[in-house]
Coordinates of C-alpha atoms in Angstrom, one line a residue:
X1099 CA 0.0 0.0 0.0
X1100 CA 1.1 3.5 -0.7
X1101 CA 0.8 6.6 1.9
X1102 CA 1.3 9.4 0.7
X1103 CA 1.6 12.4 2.9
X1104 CA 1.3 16.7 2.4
X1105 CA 4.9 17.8 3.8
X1106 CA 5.2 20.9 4.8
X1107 CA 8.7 20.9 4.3
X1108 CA 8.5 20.4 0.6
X1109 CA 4.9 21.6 0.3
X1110 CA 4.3 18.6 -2.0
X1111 CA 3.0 15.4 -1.4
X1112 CA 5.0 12.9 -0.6
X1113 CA 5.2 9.3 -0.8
X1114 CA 5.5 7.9 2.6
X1115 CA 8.9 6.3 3.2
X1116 CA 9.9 5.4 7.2
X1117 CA 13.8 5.8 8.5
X1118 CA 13.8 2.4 9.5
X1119 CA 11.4 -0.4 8.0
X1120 CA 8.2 -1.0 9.4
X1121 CA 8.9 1.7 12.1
X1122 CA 7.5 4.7 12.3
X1123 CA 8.7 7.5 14.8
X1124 CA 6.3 10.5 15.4
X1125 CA 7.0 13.4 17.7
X1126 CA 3.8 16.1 18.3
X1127 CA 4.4 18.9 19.9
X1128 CA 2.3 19.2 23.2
X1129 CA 0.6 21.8 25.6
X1130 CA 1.8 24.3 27.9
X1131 CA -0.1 23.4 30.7
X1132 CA -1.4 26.8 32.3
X1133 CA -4.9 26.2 31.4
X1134 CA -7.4 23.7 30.8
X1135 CA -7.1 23.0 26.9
X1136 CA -9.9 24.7 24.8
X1137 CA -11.2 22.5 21.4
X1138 CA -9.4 24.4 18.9
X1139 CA -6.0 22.7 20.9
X1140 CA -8.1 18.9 20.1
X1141 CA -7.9 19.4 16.8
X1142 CA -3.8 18.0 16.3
X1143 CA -4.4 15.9 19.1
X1144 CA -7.1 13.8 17.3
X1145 CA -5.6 13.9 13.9
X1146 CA -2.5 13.1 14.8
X1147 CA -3.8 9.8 16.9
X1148 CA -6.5 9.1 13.7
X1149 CA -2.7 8.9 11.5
X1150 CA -1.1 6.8 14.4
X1151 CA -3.4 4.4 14.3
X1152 CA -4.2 4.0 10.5
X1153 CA -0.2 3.2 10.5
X1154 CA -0.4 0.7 13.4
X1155 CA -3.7 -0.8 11.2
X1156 CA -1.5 -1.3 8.3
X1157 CA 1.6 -3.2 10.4
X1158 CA 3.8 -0.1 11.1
X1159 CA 5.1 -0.1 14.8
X1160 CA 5.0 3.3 15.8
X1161 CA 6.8 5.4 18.5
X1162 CA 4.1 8.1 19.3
X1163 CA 5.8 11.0 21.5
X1164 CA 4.1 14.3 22.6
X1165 CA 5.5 16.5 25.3
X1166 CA 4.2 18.6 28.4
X1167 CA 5.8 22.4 28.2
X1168 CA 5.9 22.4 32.2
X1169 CA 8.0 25.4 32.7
X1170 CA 7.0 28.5 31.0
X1171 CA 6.6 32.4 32.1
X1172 CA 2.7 31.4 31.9
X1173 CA 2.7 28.6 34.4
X1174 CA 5.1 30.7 36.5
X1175 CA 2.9 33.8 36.7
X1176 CA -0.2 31.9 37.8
X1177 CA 1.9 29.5 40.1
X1178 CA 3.2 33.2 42.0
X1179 CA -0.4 34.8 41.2
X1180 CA -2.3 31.3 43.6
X1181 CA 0.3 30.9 45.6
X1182 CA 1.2 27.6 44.8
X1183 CA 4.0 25.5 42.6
X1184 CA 4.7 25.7 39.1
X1185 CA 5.0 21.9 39.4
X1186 CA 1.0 22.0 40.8
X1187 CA -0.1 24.1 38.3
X1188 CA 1.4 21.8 35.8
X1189 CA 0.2 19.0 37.3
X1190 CA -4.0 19.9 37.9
X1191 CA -3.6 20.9 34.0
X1192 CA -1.9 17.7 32.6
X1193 CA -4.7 15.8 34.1
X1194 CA -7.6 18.1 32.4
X1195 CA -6.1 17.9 29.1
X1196 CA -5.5 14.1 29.8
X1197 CA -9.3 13.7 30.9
X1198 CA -9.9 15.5 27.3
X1199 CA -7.7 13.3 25.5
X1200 CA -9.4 10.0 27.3
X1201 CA -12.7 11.4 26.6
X1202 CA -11.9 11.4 23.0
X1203 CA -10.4 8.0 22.6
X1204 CA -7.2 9.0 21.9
X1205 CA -4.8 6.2 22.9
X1206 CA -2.0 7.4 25.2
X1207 CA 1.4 8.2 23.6
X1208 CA 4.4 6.0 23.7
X1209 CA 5.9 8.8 26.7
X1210 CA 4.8 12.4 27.3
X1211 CA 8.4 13.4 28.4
X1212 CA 8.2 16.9 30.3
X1213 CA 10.9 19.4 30.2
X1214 CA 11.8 19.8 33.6
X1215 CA 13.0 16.0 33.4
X1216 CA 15.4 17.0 30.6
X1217 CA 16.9 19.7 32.1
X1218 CA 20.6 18.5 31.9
X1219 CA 20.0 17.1 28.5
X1220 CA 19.0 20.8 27.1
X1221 CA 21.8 22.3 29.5
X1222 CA 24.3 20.2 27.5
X1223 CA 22.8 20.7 23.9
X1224 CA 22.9 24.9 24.4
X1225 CA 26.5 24.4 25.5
X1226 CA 27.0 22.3 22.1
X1227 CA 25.8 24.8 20.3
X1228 CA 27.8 27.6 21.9
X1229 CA 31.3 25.5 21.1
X1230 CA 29.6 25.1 17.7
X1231 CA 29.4 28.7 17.1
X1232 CA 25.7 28.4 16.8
X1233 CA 25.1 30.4 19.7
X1234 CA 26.1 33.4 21.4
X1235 CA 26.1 34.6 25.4
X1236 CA 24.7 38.3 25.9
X1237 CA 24.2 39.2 29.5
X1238 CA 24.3 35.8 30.6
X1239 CA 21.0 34.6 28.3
X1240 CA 22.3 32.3 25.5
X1241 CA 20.6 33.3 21.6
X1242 CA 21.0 30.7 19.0
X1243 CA 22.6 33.0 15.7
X1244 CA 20.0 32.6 12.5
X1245 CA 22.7 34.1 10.2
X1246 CA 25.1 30.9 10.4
X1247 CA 22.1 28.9 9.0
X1248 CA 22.2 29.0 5.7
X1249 CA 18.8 28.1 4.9
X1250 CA 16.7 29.2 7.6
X1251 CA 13.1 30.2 6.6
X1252 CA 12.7 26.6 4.3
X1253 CA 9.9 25.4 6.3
X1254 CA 7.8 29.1 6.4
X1255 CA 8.6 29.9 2.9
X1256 CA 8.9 33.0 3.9
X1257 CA 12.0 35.4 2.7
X1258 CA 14.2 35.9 5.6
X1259 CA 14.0 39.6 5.0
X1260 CA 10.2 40.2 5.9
X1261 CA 10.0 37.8 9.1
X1262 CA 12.1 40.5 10.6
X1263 CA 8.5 42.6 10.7
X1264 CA 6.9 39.5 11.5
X1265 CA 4.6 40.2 14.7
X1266 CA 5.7 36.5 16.0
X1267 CA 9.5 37.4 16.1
X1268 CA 10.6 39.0 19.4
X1269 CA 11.8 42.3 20.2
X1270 CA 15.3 41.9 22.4
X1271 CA 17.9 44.3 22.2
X1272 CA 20.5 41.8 23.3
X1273 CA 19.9 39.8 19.9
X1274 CA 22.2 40.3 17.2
X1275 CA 20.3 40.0 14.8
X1276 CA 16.0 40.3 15.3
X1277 CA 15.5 36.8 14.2
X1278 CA 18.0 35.4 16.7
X1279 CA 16.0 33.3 19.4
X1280 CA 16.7 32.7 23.1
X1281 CA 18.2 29.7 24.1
X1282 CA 18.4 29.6 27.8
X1283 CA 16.7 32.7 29.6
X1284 CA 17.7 34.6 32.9
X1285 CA 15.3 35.0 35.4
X1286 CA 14.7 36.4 38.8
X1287 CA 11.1 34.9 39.9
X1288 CA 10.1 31.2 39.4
X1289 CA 11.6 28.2 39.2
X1290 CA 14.8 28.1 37.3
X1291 CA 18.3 26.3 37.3
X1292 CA 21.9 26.7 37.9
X1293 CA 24.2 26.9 34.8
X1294 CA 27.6 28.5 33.6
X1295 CA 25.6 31.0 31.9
X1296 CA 23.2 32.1 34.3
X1297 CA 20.5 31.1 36.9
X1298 CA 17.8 30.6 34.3
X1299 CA 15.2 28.3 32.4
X1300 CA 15.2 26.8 29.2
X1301 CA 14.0 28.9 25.7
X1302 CA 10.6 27.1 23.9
X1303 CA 12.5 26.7 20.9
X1304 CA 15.2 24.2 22.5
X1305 CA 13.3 22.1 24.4
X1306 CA 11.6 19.9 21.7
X1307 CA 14.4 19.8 19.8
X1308 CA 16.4 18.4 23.1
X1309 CA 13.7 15.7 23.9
X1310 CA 13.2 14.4 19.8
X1311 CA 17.0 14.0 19.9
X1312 CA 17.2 12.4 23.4
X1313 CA 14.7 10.2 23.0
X1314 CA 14.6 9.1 19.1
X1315 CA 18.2 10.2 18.6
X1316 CA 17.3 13.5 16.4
X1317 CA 15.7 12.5 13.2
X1318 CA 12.2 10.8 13.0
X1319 CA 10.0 10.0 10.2
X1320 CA 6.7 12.6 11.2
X1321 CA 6.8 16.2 13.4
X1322 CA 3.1 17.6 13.4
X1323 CA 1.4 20.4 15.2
X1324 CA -0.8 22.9 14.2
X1325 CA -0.1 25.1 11.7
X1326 CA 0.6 28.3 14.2
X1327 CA 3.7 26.4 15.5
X1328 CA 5.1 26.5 11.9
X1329 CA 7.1 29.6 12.4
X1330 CA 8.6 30.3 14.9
X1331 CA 8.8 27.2 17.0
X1332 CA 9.3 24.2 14.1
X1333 CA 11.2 26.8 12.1
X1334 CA 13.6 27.3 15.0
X1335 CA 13.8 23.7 16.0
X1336 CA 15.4 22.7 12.5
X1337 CA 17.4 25.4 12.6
X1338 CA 18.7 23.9 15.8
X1339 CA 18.8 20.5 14.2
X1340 CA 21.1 21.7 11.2
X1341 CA 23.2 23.1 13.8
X1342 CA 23.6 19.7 16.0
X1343 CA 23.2 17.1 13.3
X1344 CA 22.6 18.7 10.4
X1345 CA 19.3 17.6 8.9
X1346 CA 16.1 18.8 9.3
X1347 CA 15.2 17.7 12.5
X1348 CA 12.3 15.1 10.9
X1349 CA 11.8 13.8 7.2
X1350 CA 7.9 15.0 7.1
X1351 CA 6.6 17.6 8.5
X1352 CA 2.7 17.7 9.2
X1353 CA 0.8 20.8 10.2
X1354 CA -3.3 20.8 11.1
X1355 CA -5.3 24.6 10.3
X1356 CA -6.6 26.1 13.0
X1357 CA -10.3 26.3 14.4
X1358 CA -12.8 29.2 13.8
X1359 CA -15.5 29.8 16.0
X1360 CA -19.0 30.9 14.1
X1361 CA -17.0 32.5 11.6
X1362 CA -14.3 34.6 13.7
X1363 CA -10.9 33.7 15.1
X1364 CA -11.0 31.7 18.6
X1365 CA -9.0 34.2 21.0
X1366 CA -9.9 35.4 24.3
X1367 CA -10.1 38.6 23.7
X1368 CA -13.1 38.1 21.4
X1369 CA -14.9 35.9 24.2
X1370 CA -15.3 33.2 21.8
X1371 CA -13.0 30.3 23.5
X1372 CA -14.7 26.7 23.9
X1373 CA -13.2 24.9 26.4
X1374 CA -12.8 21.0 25.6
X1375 CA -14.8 19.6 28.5
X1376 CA -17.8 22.0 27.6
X1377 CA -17.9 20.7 23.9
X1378 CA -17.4 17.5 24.8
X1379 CA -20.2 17.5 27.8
X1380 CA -22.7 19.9 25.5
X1381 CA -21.9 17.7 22.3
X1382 CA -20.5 14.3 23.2
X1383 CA -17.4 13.1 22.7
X1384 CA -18.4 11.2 19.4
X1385 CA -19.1 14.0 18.0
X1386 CA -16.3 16.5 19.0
X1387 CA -14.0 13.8 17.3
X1388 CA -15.8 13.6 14.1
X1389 CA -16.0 17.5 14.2
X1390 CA -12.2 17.5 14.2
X1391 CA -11.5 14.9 11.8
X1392 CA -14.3 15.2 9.2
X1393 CA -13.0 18.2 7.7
X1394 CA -9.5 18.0 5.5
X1395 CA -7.3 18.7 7.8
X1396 CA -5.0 21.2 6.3
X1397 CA -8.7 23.3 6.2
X1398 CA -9.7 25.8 8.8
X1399 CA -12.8 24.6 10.7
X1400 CA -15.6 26.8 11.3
X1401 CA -17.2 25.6 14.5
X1402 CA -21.5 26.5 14.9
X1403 CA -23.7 24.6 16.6
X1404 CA -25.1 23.6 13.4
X1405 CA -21.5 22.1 12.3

């Protein structure tokens, strides 16, 4: 049988072709667990299991991975903000989004590895890229250099020129260049860790990139999240991987559109967000799943009560 599969990479379909034979390795990016997950966040979730399974249906033995972002300036300011742990805060919101996910039938991935248990393992990798050349100290926060990748923008297809103005970059004035991204951060408040370059936590960018080469040994067959992580965070990531291995981090890259609410952009400054637990306990959990996985994925959904 022949699977063919939309890269992103490429933007071509593919014919489907796994590293090793008969195995497949597939790494999703997962939530940051500040808040219980709203539906528009199911949407990867369920199409990424829908794709692990079909495989497993068709003989493949798949390694499914997704991560927990368990440190993040989010979790830290509502940890201070209640008065408890980041580590609680991460914890009461794992469970909600696992509730969600059991809810849903999704089977439960191979591991959900959370940073804060790979915190030597990124300590190591940002040091590898500093003796590299790939990265640079200012102030004691470590920034990965985008101008010693030659190729950097091949996933967004966007000209390296114009993602300077692009409203996802960051503004830093300790950045070399404004599409340079942080590595390791220095911080004051929260939790954070000892290292030769500062008392700090881990950048976003790094952390996936740490846990994919950790635990699949830094290339795999699929990387898929939804199509808002496509620049910066996947962008970054192979950028990272060109640096430390030098591929592109995975051989296929799959990204699901995002969900529309009657029309209009889910945000919570329009009032719109739909938590998962209320869909599923208005709708049913049936029917939340065929919502997210009757539409072609690479579509936005528009989300009515009449959908």
């Amino acid at each position: 049988m022949e699977i063919r599969f939309y890269n992103s990479l490429t933007n071509k379909l593919e014919t489907f072709i796994p590293i090793k034979e008969n195995e497949v390795s597939i790494y999703v990016c997962g939530p940051t667990v500040y808040n219980d997950p709203h539906i528009g966040n199911m949407r990867p979730v369920v199409f990424f299991d829908t794709i692990r399974k079909f495989l497993e249906s068709v003989g493949y033995d798949v390694k499914y991975v997704s991560n927990y972002t368990d440190v993040d300036d989010k979790i830290i300011n509502k940890a201070l903000s209640e008065g408890v742990s980041e580590k609680e805060i991460a914890s009461r919101y794992i469970k909600a989004y696992e509730d969600c996910l059991e809810k849903l039938n999704v089977k439960k991935a191979t591991l959900n590895p959370k940073v804060t248990d790979y915190i030597p393992q990124i300590i190591d990798y940002i040091d590898n890229l500093l003796k590299k050349g790939y990265a640079y100290i200012e102030d004691g926060e470590v920034f990965f250099d985008v101008s010693k990748v030659k190729d950097y923008g091949i996933l967004s297809k966007i000209d390296v020129n114009n993602l300077i103005n692009n409203a996802r970059v960051e503004n830093n004035s300790k950045k070399h260049n404004q599409l340079d991204f942080l590595l390791w951060k220095k911080t004051s408040e929260g939790i954070k860790w000892k290292t030769p370059f500062c008392d700090g936590r881990p950048g976003w960018h790094t952390e996936c990139c740490v846990m994919i080469d950790s635990i699949f040994g830094g290339f795999i067959d699929i990387h898929g999240g939804g199509s808002d992580l496509k620049f910066p965070h996947h962008e970054n990531e192979i950028a990272q991987a060109e640096a430390t291995n030098g591929n592109h981090l995975a051989k296929y890259f799959l990204h699901t559109a995002m969900m529309n609410i009657s029309g209009e952009k889910m945000s919570k400054s329009l009032g719109n967000v739909i938590l998962a637990k209320d869909a599923i306990e208005e709708y049913g959990a049936n029917v939340i799943r065929l919502c997210l996985i009757n539409a072609q994925y690479r579509q936005i959904i528009n989300f009515t009560d009449k959908l």
